[in-house]
mmCIF file with all atom_site columns, C-alpha atoms in Angstrom:
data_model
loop_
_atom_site.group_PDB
_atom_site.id
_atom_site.type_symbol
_atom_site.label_atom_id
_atom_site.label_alt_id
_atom_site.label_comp_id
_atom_site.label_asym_id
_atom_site.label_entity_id
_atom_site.label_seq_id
_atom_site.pdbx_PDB_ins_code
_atom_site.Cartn_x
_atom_site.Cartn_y
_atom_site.Cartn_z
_atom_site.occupancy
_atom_site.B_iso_or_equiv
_atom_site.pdbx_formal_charge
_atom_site.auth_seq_id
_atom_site.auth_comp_id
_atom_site.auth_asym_id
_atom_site.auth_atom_id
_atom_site.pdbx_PDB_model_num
ATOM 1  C CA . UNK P 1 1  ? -10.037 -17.532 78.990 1.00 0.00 ? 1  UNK P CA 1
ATOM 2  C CA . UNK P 1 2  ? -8.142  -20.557 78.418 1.00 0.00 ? 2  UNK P CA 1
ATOM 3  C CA . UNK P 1 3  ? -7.771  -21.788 75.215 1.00 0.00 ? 3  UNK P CA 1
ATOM 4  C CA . UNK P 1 4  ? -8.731  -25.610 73.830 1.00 0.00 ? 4  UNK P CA 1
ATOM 5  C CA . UNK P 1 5  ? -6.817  -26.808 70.652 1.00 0.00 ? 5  UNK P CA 1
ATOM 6  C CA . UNK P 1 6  ? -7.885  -30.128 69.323 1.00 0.00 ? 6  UNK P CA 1
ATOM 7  C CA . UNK P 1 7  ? -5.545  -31.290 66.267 1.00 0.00 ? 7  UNK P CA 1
ATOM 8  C CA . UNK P 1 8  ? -7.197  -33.975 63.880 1.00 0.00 ? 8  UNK P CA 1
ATOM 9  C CA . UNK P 1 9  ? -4.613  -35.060 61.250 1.00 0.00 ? 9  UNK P CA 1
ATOM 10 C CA . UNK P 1 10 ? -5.933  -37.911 58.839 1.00 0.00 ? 10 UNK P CA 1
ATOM 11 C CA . UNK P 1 11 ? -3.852  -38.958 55.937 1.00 0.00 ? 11 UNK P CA 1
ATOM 12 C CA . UNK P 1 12 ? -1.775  -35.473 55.021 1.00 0.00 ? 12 UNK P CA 1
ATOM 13 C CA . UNK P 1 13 ? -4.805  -33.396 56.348 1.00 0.00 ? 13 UNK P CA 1
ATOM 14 C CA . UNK P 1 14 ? -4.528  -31.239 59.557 1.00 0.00 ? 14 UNK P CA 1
ATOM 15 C CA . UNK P 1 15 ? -6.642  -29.424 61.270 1.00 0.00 ? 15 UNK P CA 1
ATOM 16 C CA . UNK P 1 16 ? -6.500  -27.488 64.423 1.00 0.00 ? 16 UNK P CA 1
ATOM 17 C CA . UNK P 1 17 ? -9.359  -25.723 66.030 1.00 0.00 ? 17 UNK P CA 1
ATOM 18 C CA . UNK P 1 18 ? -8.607  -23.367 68.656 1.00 0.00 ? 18 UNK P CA 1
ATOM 19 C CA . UNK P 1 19 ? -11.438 -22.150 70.449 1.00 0.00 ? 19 UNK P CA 1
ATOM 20 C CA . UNK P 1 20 ? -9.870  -18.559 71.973 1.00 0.00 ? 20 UNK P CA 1
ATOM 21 C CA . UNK P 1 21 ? -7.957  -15.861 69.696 1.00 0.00 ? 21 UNK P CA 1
ATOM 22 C CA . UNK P 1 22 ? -7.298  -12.687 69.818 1.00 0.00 ? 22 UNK P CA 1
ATOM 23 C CA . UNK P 1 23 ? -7.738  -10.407 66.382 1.00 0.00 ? 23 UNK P CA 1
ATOM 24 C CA . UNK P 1 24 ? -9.618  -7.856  67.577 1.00 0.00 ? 24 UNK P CA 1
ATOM 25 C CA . UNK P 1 25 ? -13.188 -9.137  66.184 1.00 0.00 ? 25 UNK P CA 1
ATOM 26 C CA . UNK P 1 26 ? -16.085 -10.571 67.243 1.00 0.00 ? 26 UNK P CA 1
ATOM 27 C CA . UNK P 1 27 ? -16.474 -14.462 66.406 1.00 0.00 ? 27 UNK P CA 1
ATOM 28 C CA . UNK P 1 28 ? -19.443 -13.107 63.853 1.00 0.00 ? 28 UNK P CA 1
ATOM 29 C CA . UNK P 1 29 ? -16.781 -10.452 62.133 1.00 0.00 ? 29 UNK P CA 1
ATOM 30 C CA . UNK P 1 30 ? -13.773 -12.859 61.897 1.00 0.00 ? 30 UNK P CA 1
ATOM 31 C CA . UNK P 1 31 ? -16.724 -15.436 60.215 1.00 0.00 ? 31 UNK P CA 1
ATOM 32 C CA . UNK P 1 32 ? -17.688 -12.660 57.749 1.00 0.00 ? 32 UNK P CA 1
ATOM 33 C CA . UNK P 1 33 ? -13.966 -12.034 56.922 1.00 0.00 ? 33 UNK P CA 1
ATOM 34 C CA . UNK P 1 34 ? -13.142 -16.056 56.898 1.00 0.00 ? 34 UNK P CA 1
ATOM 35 C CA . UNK P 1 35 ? -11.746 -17.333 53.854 1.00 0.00 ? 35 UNK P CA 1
ATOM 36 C CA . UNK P 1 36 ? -13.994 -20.877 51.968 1.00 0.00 ? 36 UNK P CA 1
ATOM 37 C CA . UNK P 1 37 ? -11.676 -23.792 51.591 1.00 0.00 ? 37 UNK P CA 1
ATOM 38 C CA . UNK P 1 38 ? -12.550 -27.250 50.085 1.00 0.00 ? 38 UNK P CA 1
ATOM 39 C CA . UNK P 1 39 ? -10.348 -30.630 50.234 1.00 0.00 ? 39 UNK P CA 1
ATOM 40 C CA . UNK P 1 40 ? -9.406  -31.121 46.425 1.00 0.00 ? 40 UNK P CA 1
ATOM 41 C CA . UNK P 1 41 ? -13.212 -31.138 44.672 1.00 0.00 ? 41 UNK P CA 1
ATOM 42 C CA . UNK P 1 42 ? -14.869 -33.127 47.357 1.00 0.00 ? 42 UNK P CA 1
ATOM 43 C CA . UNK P 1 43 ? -18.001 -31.019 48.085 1.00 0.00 ? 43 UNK P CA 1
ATOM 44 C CA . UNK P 1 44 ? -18.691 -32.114 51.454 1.00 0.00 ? 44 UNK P CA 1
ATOM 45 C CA . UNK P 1 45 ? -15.199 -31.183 52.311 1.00 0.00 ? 45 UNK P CA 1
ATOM 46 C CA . UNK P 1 46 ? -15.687 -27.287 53.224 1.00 0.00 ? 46 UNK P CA 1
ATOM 47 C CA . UNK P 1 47 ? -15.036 -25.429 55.394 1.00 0.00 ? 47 UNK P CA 1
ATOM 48 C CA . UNK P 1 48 ? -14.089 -21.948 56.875 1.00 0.00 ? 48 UNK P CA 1
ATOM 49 C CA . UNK P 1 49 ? -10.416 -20.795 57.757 1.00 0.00 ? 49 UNK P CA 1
ATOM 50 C CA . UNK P 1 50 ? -9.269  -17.139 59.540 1.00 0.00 ? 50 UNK P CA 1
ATOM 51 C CA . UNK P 1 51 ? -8.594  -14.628 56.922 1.00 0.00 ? 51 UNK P CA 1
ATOM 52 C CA . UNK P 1 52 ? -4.811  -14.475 56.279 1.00 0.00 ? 52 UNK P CA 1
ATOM 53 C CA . UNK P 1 53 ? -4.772  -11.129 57.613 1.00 0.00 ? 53 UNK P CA 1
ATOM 54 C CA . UNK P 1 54 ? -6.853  -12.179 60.916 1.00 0.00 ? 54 UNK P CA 1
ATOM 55 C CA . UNK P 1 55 ? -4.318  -15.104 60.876 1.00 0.00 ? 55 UNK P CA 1
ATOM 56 C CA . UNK P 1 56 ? -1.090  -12.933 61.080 1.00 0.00 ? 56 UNK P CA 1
ATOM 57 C CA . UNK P 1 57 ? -2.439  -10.517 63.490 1.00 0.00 ? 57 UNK P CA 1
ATOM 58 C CA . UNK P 1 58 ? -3.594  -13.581 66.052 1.00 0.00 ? 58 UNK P CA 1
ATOM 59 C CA . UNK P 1 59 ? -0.294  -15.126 66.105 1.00 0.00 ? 59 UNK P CA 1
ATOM 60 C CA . UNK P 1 60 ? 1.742   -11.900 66.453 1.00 0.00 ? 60 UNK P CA 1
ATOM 61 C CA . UNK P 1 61 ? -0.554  -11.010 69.630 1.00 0.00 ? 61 UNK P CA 1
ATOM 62 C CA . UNK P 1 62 ? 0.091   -14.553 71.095 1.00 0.00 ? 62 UNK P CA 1
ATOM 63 C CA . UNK P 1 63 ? 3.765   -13.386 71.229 1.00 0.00 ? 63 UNK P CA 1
ATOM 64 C CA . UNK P 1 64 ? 4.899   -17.182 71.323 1.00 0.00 ? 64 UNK P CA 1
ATOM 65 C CA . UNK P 1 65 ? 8.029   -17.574 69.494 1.00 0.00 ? 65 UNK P CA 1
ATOM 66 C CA . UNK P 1 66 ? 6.602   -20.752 67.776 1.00 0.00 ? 66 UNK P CA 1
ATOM 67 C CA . UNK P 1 67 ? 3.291   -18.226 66.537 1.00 0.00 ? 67 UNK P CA 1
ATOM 68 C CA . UNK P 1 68 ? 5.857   -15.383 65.619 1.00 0.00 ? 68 UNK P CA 1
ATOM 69 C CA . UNK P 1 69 ? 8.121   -17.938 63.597 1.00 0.00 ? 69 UNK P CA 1
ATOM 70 C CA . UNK P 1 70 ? 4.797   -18.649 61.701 1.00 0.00 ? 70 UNK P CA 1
ATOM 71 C CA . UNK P 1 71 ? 4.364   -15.259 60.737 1.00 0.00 ? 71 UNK P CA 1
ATOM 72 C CA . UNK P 1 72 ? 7.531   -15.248 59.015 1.00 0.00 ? 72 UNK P CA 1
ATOM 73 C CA . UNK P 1 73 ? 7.135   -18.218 57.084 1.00 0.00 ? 73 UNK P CA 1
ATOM 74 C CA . UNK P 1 74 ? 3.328   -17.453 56.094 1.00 0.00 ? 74 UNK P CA 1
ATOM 75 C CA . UNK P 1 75 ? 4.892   -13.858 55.476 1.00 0.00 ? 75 UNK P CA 1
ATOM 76 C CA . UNK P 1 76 ? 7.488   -15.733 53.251 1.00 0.00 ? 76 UNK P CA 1
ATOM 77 C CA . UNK P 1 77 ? 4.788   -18.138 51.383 1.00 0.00 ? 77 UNK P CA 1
ATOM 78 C CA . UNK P 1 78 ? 2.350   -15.380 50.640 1.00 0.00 ? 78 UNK P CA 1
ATOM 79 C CA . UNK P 1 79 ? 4.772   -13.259 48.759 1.00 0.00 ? 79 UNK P CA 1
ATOM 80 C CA . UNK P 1 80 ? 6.655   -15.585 46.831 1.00 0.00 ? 80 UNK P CA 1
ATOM 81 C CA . UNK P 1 81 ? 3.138   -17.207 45.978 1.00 0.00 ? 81 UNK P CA 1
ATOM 82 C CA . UNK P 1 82 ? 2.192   -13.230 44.756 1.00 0.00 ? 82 UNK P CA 1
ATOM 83 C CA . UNK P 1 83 ? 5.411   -12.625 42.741 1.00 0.00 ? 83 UNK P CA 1
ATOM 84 C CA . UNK P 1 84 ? 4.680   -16.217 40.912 1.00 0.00 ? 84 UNK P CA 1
ATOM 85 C CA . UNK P 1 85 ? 1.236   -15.354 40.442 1.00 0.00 ? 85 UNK P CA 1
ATOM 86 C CA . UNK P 1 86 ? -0.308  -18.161 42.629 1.00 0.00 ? 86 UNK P CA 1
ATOM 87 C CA . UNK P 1 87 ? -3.486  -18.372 44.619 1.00 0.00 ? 87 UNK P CA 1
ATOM 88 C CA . UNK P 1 88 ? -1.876  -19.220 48.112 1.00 0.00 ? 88 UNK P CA 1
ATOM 89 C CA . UNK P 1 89 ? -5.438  -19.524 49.690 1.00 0.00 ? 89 UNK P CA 1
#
């Protein structure tokens, strides 16, 4: 399947949808496991994001050196945001 990856970046927001990953899941069990975001406190502002996990494992199956770079640095972030106590989500 080829895979469609629209970027929409207004005003220090980005977003990237990406239409084909692989985790391992159905669409329905990566939803179940996705993670509810909000911009700031603006309530019509949510939406859904992979699970970190679901995350990590779909860039380290791309194999791209870019998506395996990622994993390093969101590897990095999560555990310095754990040993400071911090909600990186």
């Amino acid at each position: 399947k080829q895979n469609i990856s629209l970027k929409f970046s207004p005003a220090d927001f980005d977003v990237e949808l990406i239409t084909n990953f692989n985790i391992g899941k159905t669409f329905n069990e990566a939803y179940q496991n996705s993670e509810k975001a909000q911009i700031e406190n603006i309530s019509v502002a949510r939406y859904r994001v992979l699970s970190f996990e679901d995350l990590i494992t779909s860039k380290v199956k791309s194999a791209r050196a870019k998506d395996l770079l990622d994993v390093q640095e969101l590897r990095r972030i999560k555990y310095k945001d754990q040993k400071s106590g911090e909600d990186p989500s």
